Amino acid sequence: AQSVTQPDIHITVSEGASLELRCNYSYGATPYLFWYVQSPGQGLQLLLKYFSGDTLVQGIKGFEAEFKRSQSSFNLRKPSVHWSDAAEYFCAVANSGTYKYIFGTGTRLKVLA
Amino acid sequence: DTAVSQTPKYLVTQMGNDKSIKCEQNLGHDTMYWYKQDSKKFLKIMFSYNNKELIINETVPNRFSPKSPDKAHLNLHINSLELGDSAVYFCASSRGDGEAFFGQGTRLTVV
């Protein structure tokens, strides 16, 4: 069965520090992978996506993610975190036919000034 | 101009009532979805429509009934509301390339 695991429920970093949010997936074929961000009281905004090709994907707001097939991972990174990055981050995998998204449980990011 | 809009944003109602949440997208997408986010922030798909046709129907109580009058609209009707239905419901749409655009959510509170 398809699944997404985000091992870290909460992460706290200082402003200006680097960030890595982990995501592992279980999927039979090559997955479509996504990272979404949800600010408090808001909907979800797409940060970046991976379908095929270059395994290092650049997204909005200075985020990037790397697809590692051997590790079934799609970790999100940012070299220098800003206070406005504090939010909930969701990794998702989608079926290429129906685009049924399966989300991880999310990682809440807190940024210290 | 809002891409995916849901109304209402907040909905407080008593157990046993029937309520509807409306969703409209102006992106020209063929596929629309309803997701439920529980109190622990877990997001789970409920339904998906493609060109007004139901293509995904997860294990959702029959009290929940989606209706798509046209491909720009996907409404969610809930009968006999229960306390456990309290959640944030998100509508989303996709053009078929995998990227979904989400609405702002409807926070439903059943008292």
Coordinates of N, CA, C and O in Angstrom, one line a residue, chain A residues 9-82:
Chain A
I9 N 7.7 15.1 13.9 CA 6.4 15.8 14.1 C 6.6 17.3 14.3 O 5.9 18.2 13.8
H10 N 7.7 17.6 15.1 CA 8.0 19.0 15.3 C 9.5 19.2 15.1 O 10.3 18.3 15.4
I11 N 9.9 20.4 14.5 CA 11.3 20.7 14.4 C 11.4 22.2 14.7 O 10.5 23.0 14.3
T12 N 12.4 22.5 15.5 CA 12.7 23.9 15.9 C 14.1 24.3 15.4 O 15.0 23.6 15.7
V13 N 14.2 25.4 14.7 CA 15.4 25.9 14.2 C 15.5 27.4 14.5 O 14.5 28.0 14.6
S14 N 16.8 27.8 14.5 CA 17.0 29.3 14.7 C 16.9 29.9 13.3 O 17.3 29.3 12.3
E15 N 16.5 31.2 13.3 CA 16.5 31.9 12.1 C 17.9 32.0 11.5 O 18.8 32.3 12.2
G16 N 18.0 31.7 10.2 CA 19.3 31.7 9.5 C 19.9 30.4 9.5 O 20.9 30.2 8.7
A17 N 19.5 29.4 10.3 CA 20.0 28.1 10.3 C 19.5 27.3 9.1 O 18.5 27.7 8.4
S18 N 20.2 26.2 8.7 CA 19.7 25.4 7.6 C 18.6 24.5 8.1 O 18.5 24.2 9.3
L19 N 17.9 23.9 7.2 CA 16.7 23.1 7.5 C 16.7 21.9 6.6 O 17.0 22.0 5.4
E20 N 16.4 20.7 7.2 CA 16.0 19.6 6.4 C 14.8 18.9 7.0 O 14.9 18.5 8.2
L21 N 13.8 18.7 6.3 CA 12.6 17.9 6.7 C 12.6 16.6 5.9 O 12.7 16.6 4.7
R22 N 12.4 15.6 6.7 CA 12.5 14.2 6.1 C 11.1 13.7 5.6 O 10.1 14.0 6.2
C23 N 11.2 12.9 4.6 CA 10.0 12.3 4.0 C 10.4 11.0 3.4 O 11.4 10.9 2.5
N24 N 9.8 9.9 3.8 CA 10.0 8.6 3.2 C 8.7 8.1 2.6 O 7.6 8.3 3.2
Y25 N 8.7 7.4 1.5 CA 7.5 7.0 0.9 C 7.5 5.5 0.6 O 8.6 4.9 0.5
S26 N 6.4 4.9 0.4 CA 6.3 3.6 -0.1 C 5.3 3.6 -1.2 O 4.1 4.0 -1.1
Y27 N 5.8 3.2 -2.4 CA 5.0 3.2 -3.6 C 5.6 2.2 -4.6 O 6.8 2.1 -4.7
G28 N 4.7 1.6 -5.3 CA 5.1 0.5 -6.2 C 5.9 0.9 -7.4 O 6.8 0.2 -7.9
A29 N 5.5 2.1 -8.0 CA 6.2 2.5 -9.2 C 6.9 3.8 -8.9 O 7.1 4.2 -7.8
T30 N 7.3 4.5 -10.0 CA 7.9 5.8 -9.7 C 6.9 6.8 -9.3 O 5.9 7.0 -10.0
P31 N 7.0 7.3 -8.2 CA 5.9 8.2 -7.6 C 6.0 9.6 -8.1 O 7.1 10.1 -8.6
Y32 N 4.9 10.3 -8.1 CA 4.9 11.7 -8.2 C 5.0 12.2 -6.7 O 4.2 11.8 -5.9
L33 N 5.9 13.1 -6.4 CA 6.2 13.5 -5.1 C 6.0 15.0 -5.0 O 6.4 15.8 -5.9
F34 N 5.6 15.5 -3.8 CA 5.2 16.9 -3.6 C 5.6 17.3 -2.2 O 5.6 16.5 -1.3
W35 N 5.9 18.5 -2.0 CA 5.9 19.2 -0.7 C 5.0 20.4 -0.7 O 5.0 21.2 -1.6
Y36 N 4.1 20.4 0.3 CA 3.2 21.5 0.5 C 3.4 22.1 1.8 O 3.9 21.5 2.8
V37 N 3.1 23.4 1.9 CA 3.2 24.2 3.2 C 1.9 24.7 3.5 O 1.1 25.2 2.7
Q38 N 1.6 24.6 4.8 CA 0.3 25.2 5.3 C 0.6 26.1 6.4 O 1.0 25.7 7.5
S39 N 0.3 27.4 6.2 CA 0.4 28.4 7.3 C -0.8 28.4 8.1 O -1.9 27.9 7.6
P40 N -0.8 28.8 9.4 CA -1.9 28.7 10.3 C -3.2 29.3 9.7 O -3.2 30.4 9.2
G41 N -4.2 28.5 9.7 CA -5.5 29.0 9.2 C -5.6 29.1 7.7 O -6.6 29.7 7.1
Q42 N -4.6 28.6 7.0 CA -4.6 28.7 5.5 C -4.7 27.4 4.8 O -4.6 26.3 5.5
G43 N -4.9 27.4 3.5 CA -4.9 26.2 2.7 C -3.4 25.8 2.5 O -2.5 26.3 3.1
L44 N -3.3 24.8 1.6 CA -2.0 24.3 1.3 C -1.4 24.9 0.0 O -2.1 25.1 -1.0
Q45 N -0.1 25.3 0.1 CA 0.5 25.8 -1.1 C 1.6 24.9 -1.5 O 2.4 24.4 -0.7
L46 N 1.7 24.7 -2.8 CA 2.8 23.8 -3.3 C 4.1 24.5 -3.3 O 4.3 25.6 -3.8
L47 N 5.1 23.8 -2.7 CA 6.5 24.3 -2.7 C 7.2 23.8 -3.9 O 8.0 24.5 -4.5
L48 N 7.1 22.5 -4.1 CA 7.8 21.9 -5.3 C 7.3 20.5 -5.5 O 6.5 20.0 -4.7
K49 N 7.6 20.0 -6.7 CA 7.2 18.7 -7.1 C 8.2 17.9 -7.9 O 9.1 18.6 -8.5
Y50 N 8.1 16.6 -7.9 CA 9.0 15.8 -8.6 C 8.2 14.8 -9.4 O 7.4 14.0 -8.8
F51 N 8.4 14.7 -10.7 CA 7.8 13.7 -11.6 C 8.8 12.8 -12.2 O 8.7 11.6 -12.1
S52 N 9.9 13.4 -12.7 CA 10.9 12.6 -13.3 C 12.1 13.5 -13.6 O 12.0 14.7 -13.4
G53 N 13.2 13.0 -14.1 CA 14.3 13.8 -14.5 C 15.3 14.1 -13.4 O 15.5 13.2 -12.5
D54 N 15.8 15.3 -13.3 CA 16.8 15.7 -12.3 C 16.2 15.4 -10.9 O 15.1 15.9 -10.6
T55 N 17.0 14.8 -10.2 CA 16.5 14.4 -8.8 C 16.6 15.5 -7.8 O 16.0 15.3 -6.7
L56 N 17.2 16.6 -8.1 CA 17.3 17.7 -7.2 C 16.3 18.8 -7.8 O 16.5 19.3 -8.9
V57 N 15.3 19.1 -7.0 CA 14.2 19.9 -7.5 C 14.2 21.2 -6.8 O 14.3 21.2 -5.5
Q58 N 14.1 22.3 -7.5 CA 14.0 23.6 -6.9 C 12.6 24.1 -6.8 O 11.8 23.8 -7.7
G59 N 12.3 24.7 -5.7 CA 10.9 25.2 -5.5 C 10.8 26.6 -5.2 O 11.8 27.4 -5.4
I60 N 9.7 27.1 -4.7 CA 9.5 28.5 -4.3 C 10.1 28.7 -3.0 O 10.4 27.8 -2.2
K61 N 10.3 30.0 -2.6 CA 10.7 30.4 -1.3 C 12.1 29.9 -0.9 O 12.4 29.8 0.3
G62 N 12.9 29.5 -1.9 CA 14.3 29.1 -1.6 C 14.4 27.6 -1.2 O 15.4 27.2 -0.8
F63 N 13.3 26.9 -1.3 CA 13.3 25.4 -0.9 C 13.8 24.6 -2.1 O 13.6 24.9 -3.2
E64 N 14.4 23.4 -1.7 CA 14.7 22.4 -2.7 C 14.5 21.1 -2.1 O 14.4 20.9 -0.8
A65 N 14.4 20.0 -2.9 CA 14.2 18.7 -2.4 C 15.0 17.7 -3.3 O 15.1 18.0 -4.5
E66 N 15.4 16.6 -2.7 CA 16.2 15.7 -3.5 C 15.5 14.3 -3.4 O 15.2 13.8 -2.3
F67 N 15.2 13.8 -4.6 CA 14.6 12.4 -4.7 C 15.7 11.4 -4.7 O 16.6 11.5 -5.5
K68 N 15.6 10.5 -3.8 CA 16.6 9.4 -3.7 C 15.9 8.1 -3.7 O 15.3 7.6 -2.7
R69 N 15.9 7.5 -4.9 CA 15.1 6.2 -5.1 C 15.6 5.1 -4.2 O 14.8 4.4 -3.6
S70 N 16.9 5.0 -4.0 CA 17.5 3.9 -3.2 C 17.0 4.0 -1.8 O 17.0 3.0 -1.1
Q71 N 16.7 5.2 -1.3 CA 16.3 5.4 0.1 C 14.8 5.7 0.2 O 14.3 5.9 1.3
S72 N 14.1 5.7 -0.9 CA 12.7 6.0 -0.9 C 12.5 7.3 -0.2 O 11.6 7.4 0.7
S73 N 13.3 8.3 -0.4 CA 13.2 9.5 0.3 C 13.0 10.7 -0.6 O 13.4 10.7 -1.8
F74 N 12.4 11.8 -0.1 CA 12.3 13.0 -0.8 C 12.3 14.1 0.3 O 11.3 14.7 0.7
N75 N 13.5 14.4 0.7 CA 13.7 15.4 1.8 C 13.7 16.8 1.3 O 14.3 17.1 0.3
L76 N 13.2 17.7 2.1 CA 13.1 19.1 1.8 C 14.2 19.8 2.5 O 14.4 19.6 3.7
R77 N 14.8 20.8 1.8 CA 15.9 21.5 2.5 C 15.8 23.0 2.2 O 15.2 23.4 1.1
K78 N 16.4 23.8 3.1 CA 16.5 25.2 2.8 C 17.8 25.6 3.5 O 18.0 25.3 4.7
P79 N 18.6 26.4 2.8 CA 19.9 26.7 3.4 C 19.9 27.7 4.6 O 20.7 27.6 5.5
S80 N 18.9 28.6 4.6 CA 18.8 29.6 5.6 C 17.3 29.9 5.9 O 16.6 30.5 5.0
V81 N 16.8 29.5 7.0 CA 15.4 29.7 7.3 C 15.1 31.1 7.8 O 15.8 31.7 8.5
H82 N 13.9 31.5 7.4 CA 13.4 32.8 7.8 C 12.2 32.6 8.7 O 11.6 31.6 8.7

